[in-house]
C-alpha cells in the first residue's frame, strides 16, 4: 500500500497560508517580539512623553519662582531699579498673571513697542519656556551694590548686572540713558534674570514714552509709522499637522524596523542556528513558498508594531495633553483625516523593510551575525528618512521615487492636509517595486546552499594575522572591511584638506594625489599583506591580454564623450545647484592655468593606477566569489561612483565603473582597466585645455564654446566604440587559466 | 528504493579554489533494507545524504527515489522521504502536537488523515504525556521521539538517517534503533549514516565505506570481512581506510 495516495494536492496558496500562520504563532510566543512590538509603544511612549512633560513643567516652575540676584554700581541705581521692579505692572498684586504688555495696552491703548513678543516656536525646552515667560512675568530680585558689576556677573556672584551710562531716567526728563544688562549666556539662570530685568526696563521705557507723548500732545502713531503685526493663517489642525509631520514619519520608520527585526532574524538566521531549517527544507515545500510565508509574518509584525506606535503616539498626544505643549498653549487638533492614508502608506513601507531585513538576515548564518548586518539596514533606512524630514524637502521630481524619503515627505504632506493623489500613487507604486525587488533577493539568498549549511568560524580568527590562511584573493568580509576603512579615511582626509584652506593650485593637487595614493593603494596593499593575501592575484597584476587592451582602447577614447553628453542631458533635466555650478566653474578656471602634462599626472595617472588597484583589484576580487560576476561588478561600480562624493558625477562614474569592471572580470588583469581609466581622465581633462588637446579636437569639429553641444556624430561614434568594446569583452574573453569557478551544473549521466 | 549514480558535489572554497566533497558515489538501497554508510569525519557522508534528500544540488550524478529523479521532481520525491539527523531541531515555542500538525499539513495530509496519523505515532512512541508542552521544555529523549514522529508523519517509504543516535543516552538510542528496525521490516528503504560500528553490525546486512568523498568499499558485510581477512568491523574499517590512504599517498 502506498501511503502517498492519501496525500492531497496542496495548492501554493494553502501552503503559504499554513506556513505564515505557524510562523505567526511561533513569533507571537517569542517574548522579544512582544516586547519590541507591544511593550515599547504601549508603555514606554506614554511614560516617556508624560514623564518628560512633567520634568518640563517642574523645571519651568522651579526656574520662575526662584529669587535672582542683580548687581548695580551705586545705591542710587539700586533705589531706581528697586522702584521700577516694584512698580512693574506685571508685579502688581491684583493684576498678577496677565502679561504686562496687555496691561499697558488696556490702560493706555498703547501699541506694543519692541521687545520680545509672544511668538511661538515649535520646540522649546523647559528652560527656554521659562526664559520667555519671565520677560512678561519677572521673578523676584535681590539687588546688590558692588564695585565691579562685570566681574560680579562673570564670577557668578550675581545672576545679572545693570549698568547705566548717565542719570537714572525718571518722569519729566527728556534725554535718553543707555542701560546695559550684563548676563552670562552660558548660564540659564543668568539668562532668566536678565530676561526678567529686560521686561521690566522695556515696560518702564514704554510708560515713560507714553508720558512724554502725552505731555507733547502727540499720538502713539507718531512714533510708530509702521505698526507691524503678524497673522498666522494656519489652522490649529494644520499647525498640529506640521508638528506631527516632523515626528511621526521617523517614529513609524524606526518602529516598523524595530518590530520586524526580531521576527526577521528569528525566522531565518535563528531557524538556521537552531537546526530547524534543515528539517523544514526537507519538507516538500519550495523555498519561495517558505520565504513568502515568513515574509508575510515579518511584514505583519512590522505593520502591527507601526500601527500600535501610531496609535500610542496619537493617544499620548491627544489624551496626555502633550499636543498643546508643542503649540505653546494654542489649540491642538489632531488631523484625523490623514490617518487612513498614513495607515495605507505603512503597508508598502512595512513590506519594503521586511523584505530588506529578510534579505539581509537570509545571508546570516547565526543570530549574532544577523544582528550585525541589521545595523547598516537601520542606518540606511534612517538617512533617507532624515532627508525627508528636512523642512525644505518637497514631494516633487526624483524625491517622489526615492525610497523612504518619499514616504516621509508624503506623510508630512498628508498631515498638512495636502492630498496629491498622483503623488500617493507614485509613492505607493515605487515603494511596492522596491519591496518586490527586496523579496526576490531574499528568496534567492535564503535558499543558497552556502548560506544554508556553512559553519561560521571563531571570532579570534577574524583579527589575528597568524590565524589568516594565505589566500589568493581577499574574502568578501575582508574586502568590505577595507572598503569601509578606505571610505572613512578618504572622507576625513578630504575634510582635513578642506579645513586647511587648500582649495586650488598645485599644492591642492599634491594633497589630493597623496590622499588617493595612501587611501587606495598603500592602505589596501598593507591590508593584503596583513591578511596574507597574495598581491598579484588580489590586485590582478597578471599580464594583460591583447583583446583586453583593444577593448580598453575602445572605452578609453570614447567614454569621455558619452560622459560629457550625459552631463548635458542631466544638466537639462536636473540642473545643478547654482553654488555648486559656481564652484565647478572656479575649479575649471584655476585648473586651466596649470600645465596640461602636470594635470594629466595628478588627475589621470595617479587615480587610474590607485583607484583601479583598489576598486577593480582588491574590492572586486574580494566580492567576486560571493556576489558572482555581475553582482560584484555592479556593487564595485556603485562604490566607485560614490567614492567621488559628487551627486552630479554619480551616474557617469558608476557607468565607467561598470565598463572597467567588465574589462577586469573578462580578462582577469587590472592593466586594461587602468589604461581605459587613464585615457578617460586624461582626455576629459585636456579636451577643454587650451594648451592640451583642445586645439587639435576643435580642428576635428569639437565645439569651441564651453557650453556648446557635442556634435551628434561624435556621440554616435563614441557609442559605437563602447559597444564594440563591450562586444569584444563578451565575445572574446580570456579563456586560459580557469581560475574562475565554474558554477556547479547538474549533468545527466549516460 | 534509493539508487544513486555517480553522485558528485564540488564546493567552491572562498579563496577561489574548489573542493570535491563527494566524488562519483554510486550505490543502491532496496526496500526493506537497512544500508549502513560508514566513514570518518568529513568523509562526505552528510553531503551525500543531503543530496539524496534534495537539500543540496548535486554537481554531477543522479539520485532516484522509487525511480524518480530528485533534481527533476524535488517536491514529489520529498514526500517519500523521512529525514532525521542528530541535530535536526524542533520549534521551541510550539508543542509537539502543533509541530506534527504543521508538518502534516506541509506534507499535504488532509485534516482527518493528519489526525489519525498523529494519534498512531503518539501511541506508538508513547508521546501522550508531553504532547501539550512546549518543545523547548522537553527532555532530550522526548525531543528525539517528537523528531521521529515528525520524520515519519507522512509515512515515508524512504528513511534517511544522519547519525541519528549521536549524543543520545542508552534508552533513547535503543528507541531509535528499534524504530529503524520496525520501519525496515515494514518494507522501507533505510539509509543509515553513523560512526557507531556496532549499530551497523547489528542492523545492516550491506554497507558502504566513504573516505575522502569516495566510496572505497561497498557490499555485503561478510564479503567485506572476507576481503580484508578481518573479523571485527573496526578492523575491517581501519584496513580499508588505511589501504585507501596508501593509494592516495602513492
PDB file of N, CA and C in Angstrom, chain B residues 45-87:
ATOM      1  N   UNK B  45      29.831  11.924   4.067  1.00  0.00           N
ATOM      2  CA  UNK B  45      28.586  11.196   4.323  1.00  0.00           C
ATOM      3  C   UNK B  45      27.386  12.149   4.353  1.00  0.00           C
ATOM      4  N   UNK B  46      27.531  13.214   5.176  1.00  0.00           N
ATOM      5  CA  UNK B  46      26.411  14.137   5.325  1.00  0.00           C
ATOM      6  C   UNK B  46      26.062  14.796   3.994  1.00  0.00           C
ATOM      7  N   UNK B  47      27.098  15.212   3.251  1.00  0.00           N
ATOM      8  CA  UNK B  47      26.844  15.836   1.949  1.00  0.00           C
ATOM      9  C   UNK B  47      26.080  14.879   1.039  1.00  0.00           C
ATOM     10  N   UNK B  48      26.471  13.588   1.070  1.00  0.00           N
ATOM     11  CA  UNK B  48      25.776  12.594   0.248  1.00  0.00           C
ATOM     12  C   UNK B  48      24.299  12.518   0.651  1.00  0.00           C
ATOM     13  N   UNK B  49      24.043  12.420   1.961  1.00  0.00           N
ATOM     14  CA  UNK B  49      22.666  12.316   2.426  1.00  0.00           C
ATOM     15  C   UNK B  49      21.867  13.575   2.083  1.00  0.00           C
ATOM     16  N   UNK B  50      22.521  14.725   2.168  1.00  0.00           N
ATOM     17  CA  UNK B  50      21.827  15.980   1.853  1.00  0.00           C
ATOM     18  C   UNK B  50      21.463  16.042   0.373  1.00  0.00           C
ATOM     19  N   UNK B  51      22.325  15.493  -0.464  1.00  0.00           N
ATOM     20  CA  UNK B  51      21.988  15.470  -1.887  1.00  0.00           C
ATOM     21  C   UNK B  51      20.829  14.514  -2.137  1.00  0.00           C
ATOM     22  N   UNK B  52      20.836  13.381  -1.436  1.00  0.00           N
ATOM     23  CA  UNK B  52      19.759  12.410  -1.640  1.00  0.00           C
ATOM     24  C   UNK B  52      18.418  12.997  -1.196  1.00  0.00           C
ATOM     25  N   UNK B  53      18.435  13.801  -0.103  1.00  0.00           N
ATOM     26  CA  UNK B  53      17.166  14.356   0.375  1.00  0.00           C
ATOM     27  C   UNK B  53      16.785  15.642  -0.346  1.00  0.00           C
ATOM     28  N   UNK B  54      17.598  16.057  -1.305  1.00  0.00           N
ATOM     29  CA  UNK B  54      17.227  17.234  -2.083  1.00  0.00           C
ATOM     30  C   UNK B  54      17.582  18.550  -1.419  1.00  0.00           C
ATOM     31  N   UNK B  55      18.406  18.506  -0.349  1.00  0.00           N
ATOM     32  CA  UNK B  55      18.819  19.756   0.308  1.00  0.00           C
ATOM     33  C   UNK B  55      19.941  20.431  -0.463  1.00  0.00           C
ATOM     34  N   UNK B  56      20.779  19.624  -1.104  1.00  0.00           N
ATOM     35  CA  UNK B  56      21.871  20.163  -1.915  1.00  0.00           C
ATOM     36  C   UNK B  56      21.686  19.663  -3.337  1.00  0.00           C
ATOM     37  N   UNK B  57      22.068  20.494  -4.283  1.00  0.00           N
ATOM     38  CA  UNK B  57      22.006  20.053  -5.675  1.00  0.00           C
ATOM     39  C   UNK B  57      23.317  19.369  -6.013  1.00  0.00           C
ATOM     40  N   UNK B  58      23.243  18.179  -6.600  1.00  0.00           N
ATOM     41  CA  UNK B  58      24.486  17.507  -6.972  1.00  0.00           C
ATOM     42  C   UNK B  58      25.197  18.278  -8.087  1.00  0.00           C
ATOM     43  N   UNK B  59      26.539  18.289  -8.051  1.00  0.00           N
ATOM     44  CA  UNK B  59      27.287  18.906  -9.147  1.00  0.00           C
ATOM     45  C   UNK B  59      27.229  17.995 -10.359  1.00  0.00           C
ATOM     46  N   UNK B  60      27.157  16.703 -10.104  1.00  0.00           N
ATOM     47  CA  UNK B  60      27.008  15.736 -11.186  1.00  0.00           C
ATOM     48  C   UNK B  60      26.405  14.476 -10.593  1.00  0.00           C
ATOM     49  N   UNK B  61      25.886  13.613 -11.459  1.00  0.00           N
ATOM     50  CA  UNK B  61      25.298  12.364 -10.993  1.00  0.00           C
ATOM     51  C   UNK B  61      23.826  12.524 -10.704  1.00  0.00           C
ATOM     52  N   UNK B  62      23.157  11.394 -10.406  1.00  0.00           N
ATOM     53  CA  UNK B  62      21.708  11.467 -10.207  1.00  0.00           C
ATOM     54  C   UNK B  62      21.291  10.656  -8.995  1.00  0.00           C
ATOM     55  N   UNK B  63      20.141  11.040  -8.445  1.00  0.00           N
ATOM     56  CA  UNK B  63      19.557  10.330  -7.313  1.00  0.00           C
ATOM     57  C   UNK B  63      18.158   9.909  -7.721  1.00  0.00           C
ATOM     58  N   UNK B  64      17.856   8.625  -7.624  1.00  0.00           N
ATOM     59  CA  UNK B  64      16.496   8.158  -7.922  1.00  0.00           C
ATOM     60  C   UNK B  64      15.876   7.601  -6.658  1.00  0.00           C
ATOM     61  N   UNK B  65      14.700   8.097  -6.327  1.00  0.00           N
ATOM     62  CA  UNK B  65      13.970   7.535  -5.202  1.00  0.00           C
ATOM     63  C   UNK B  65      12.699   6.915  -5.764  1.00  0.00           C
ATOM     64  N   UNK B  66      12.560   5.648  -5.625  1.00  0.00           N
ATOM     65  CA  UNK B  66      11.455   4.897  -6.245  1.00  0.00           C
ATOM     66  C   UNK B  66      11.352   5.228  -7.735  1.00  0.00           C
ATOM     67  N   UNK B  67      12.493   5.403  -8.356  1.00  0.00           N
ATOM     68  CA  UNK B  67      12.508   5.612  -9.801  1.00  0.00           C
ATOM     69  C   UNK B  67      12.435   7.056 -10.259  1.00  0.00           C
ATOM     70  N   UNK B  68      12.111   8.009  -9.346  1.00  0.00           N
ATOM     71  CA  UNK B  68      12.014   9.406  -9.763  1.00  0.00           C
ATOM     72  C   UNK B  68      13.273  10.177  -9.374  1.00  0.00           C
ATOM     73  N   UNK B  69      13.670  11.066 -10.270  1.00  0.00           N
ATOM     74  CA  UNK B  69      14.892  11.839 -10.041  1.00  0.00           C
ATOM     75  C   UNK B  69      14.627  12.978  -9.056  1.00  0.00           C
ATOM     76  N   UNK B  70      15.455  13.083  -8.046  1.00  0.00           N
ATOM     77  CA  UNK B  70      15.272  14.124  -7.025  1.00  0.00           C
ATOM     78  C   UNK B  70      15.396  15.514  -7.617  1.00  0.00           C
ATOM     79  N   UNK B  71      16.350  15.696  -8.536  1.00  0.00           N
ATOM     80  CA  UNK B  71      16.565  17.036  -9.091  1.00  0.00           C
ATOM     81  C   UNK B  71      15.407  17.443  -9.991  1.00  0.00           C
ATOM     82  N   UNK B  72      14.846  16.471 -10.708  1.00  0.00           N
ATOM     83  CA  UNK B  72      13.764  16.811 -11.633  1.00  0.00           C
ATOM     84  C   UNK B  72      12.455  17.089 -10.918  1.00  0.00           C
ATOM     85  N   UNK B  73      12.150  16.273  -9.928  1.00  0.00           N
ATOM     86  CA  UNK B  73      10.852  16.418  -9.266  1.00  0.00           C
ATOM     87  C   UNK B  73      11.034  16.464  -7.756  1.00  0.00           C
ATOM     88  N   UNK B  74      11.692  17.517  -7.276  1.00  0.00           N
ATOM     89  CA  UNK B  74      12.033  17.539  -5.849  1.00  0.00           C
ATOM     90  C   UNK B  74      10.803  17.394  -4.952  1.00  0.00           C
ATOM     91  N   UNK B  75       9.705  18.069  -5.319  1.00  0.00           N
ATOM     92  CA  UNK B  75       8.579  18.038  -4.380  1.00  0.00           C
ATOM     93  C   UNK B  75       7.888  16.675  -4.320  1.00  0.00           C
ATOM     94  N   UNK B  76       7.752  16.033  -5.477  1.00  0.00           N
ATOM     95  CA  UNK B  76       7.145  14.700  -5.479  1.00  0.00           C
ATOM     96  C   UNK B  76       7.998  13.759  -4.637  1.00  0.00           C
ATOM     97  N   UNK B  77       9.295  13.833  -4.886  1.00  0.00           N
ATOM     98  CA  UNK B  77      10.197  12.893  -4.244  1.00  0.00           C
ATOM     99  C   UNK B  77      10.306  13.158  -2.748  1.00  0.00           C
ATOM    100  N   UNK B  78      10.285  14.430  -2.369  1.00  0.00           N
ATOM    101  CA  UNK B  78      10.456  14.759  -0.949  1.00  0.00           C
ATOM    102  C   UNK B  78       9.314  14.214  -0.095  1.00  0.00           C
ATOM    103  N   UNK B  79       8.149  14.015  -0.719  1.00  0.00           N
ATOM    104  CA  UNK B  79       7.040  13.436   0.030  1.00  0.00           C
ATOM    105  C   UNK B  79       7.373  12.052   0.566  1.00  0.00           C
ATOM    106  N   UNK B  80       8.287  11.367  -0.096  1.00  0.00           N
ATOM    107  CA  UNK B  80       8.550   9.963   0.262  1.00  0.00           C
ATOM    108  C   UNK B  80       9.670   9.838   1.285  1.00  0.00           C
ATOM    109  N   UNK B  81      10.314  10.961   1.615  1.00  0.00           N
ATOM    110  CA  UNK B  81      11.494  10.869   2.473  1.00  0.00           C
ATOM    111  C   UNK B  81      11.161  11.200   3.919  1.00  0.00           C
ATOM    112  N   UNK B  82      11.639  10.369   4.817  1.00  0.00           N
ATOM    113  CA  UNK B  82      11.659  10.727   6.230  1.00  0.00           C
ATOM    114  C   UNK B  82      13.117  11.027   6.572  1.00  0.00           C
ATOM    115  N   UNK B  83      13.386  12.224   7.086  1.00  0.00           N
ATOM    116  CA  UNK B  83      14.786  12.650   7.269  1.00  0.00           C
ATOM    117  C   UNK B  83      15.024  12.931   8.740  1.00  0.00           C
ATOM    118  N   UNK B  84      16.032  12.329   9.289  1.00  0.00           N
ATOM    119  CA  UNK B  84      16.298  12.504  10.717  1.00  0.00           C
ATOM    120  C   UNK B  84      17.801  12.600  10.935  1.00  0.00           C
ATOM    121  N   UNK B  85      18.237  13.634  11.643  1.00  0.00           N
ATOM    122  CA  UNK B  85      19.652  13.712  11.985  1.00  0.00           C
ATOM    123  C   UNK B  85      19.764  13.993  13.474  1.00  0.00           C
ATOM    124  N   UNK B  86      20.997  13.937  13.958  1.00  0.00           N
ATOM    125  CA  UNK B  86      21.189  14.168  15.395  1.00  0.00           C
ATOM    126  C   UNK B  86      20.930  15.618  15.742  1.00  0.00           C
ATOM    127  N   UNK B  87      21.047  16.507  14.753  1.00  0.00           N
ATOM    128  CA  UNK B  87      20.873  17.916  15.115  1.00  0.00           C
ATOM    129  C   UNK B  87      19.678  18.582  14.431  1.00  0.00           C
TER     130      UNK B  87
END
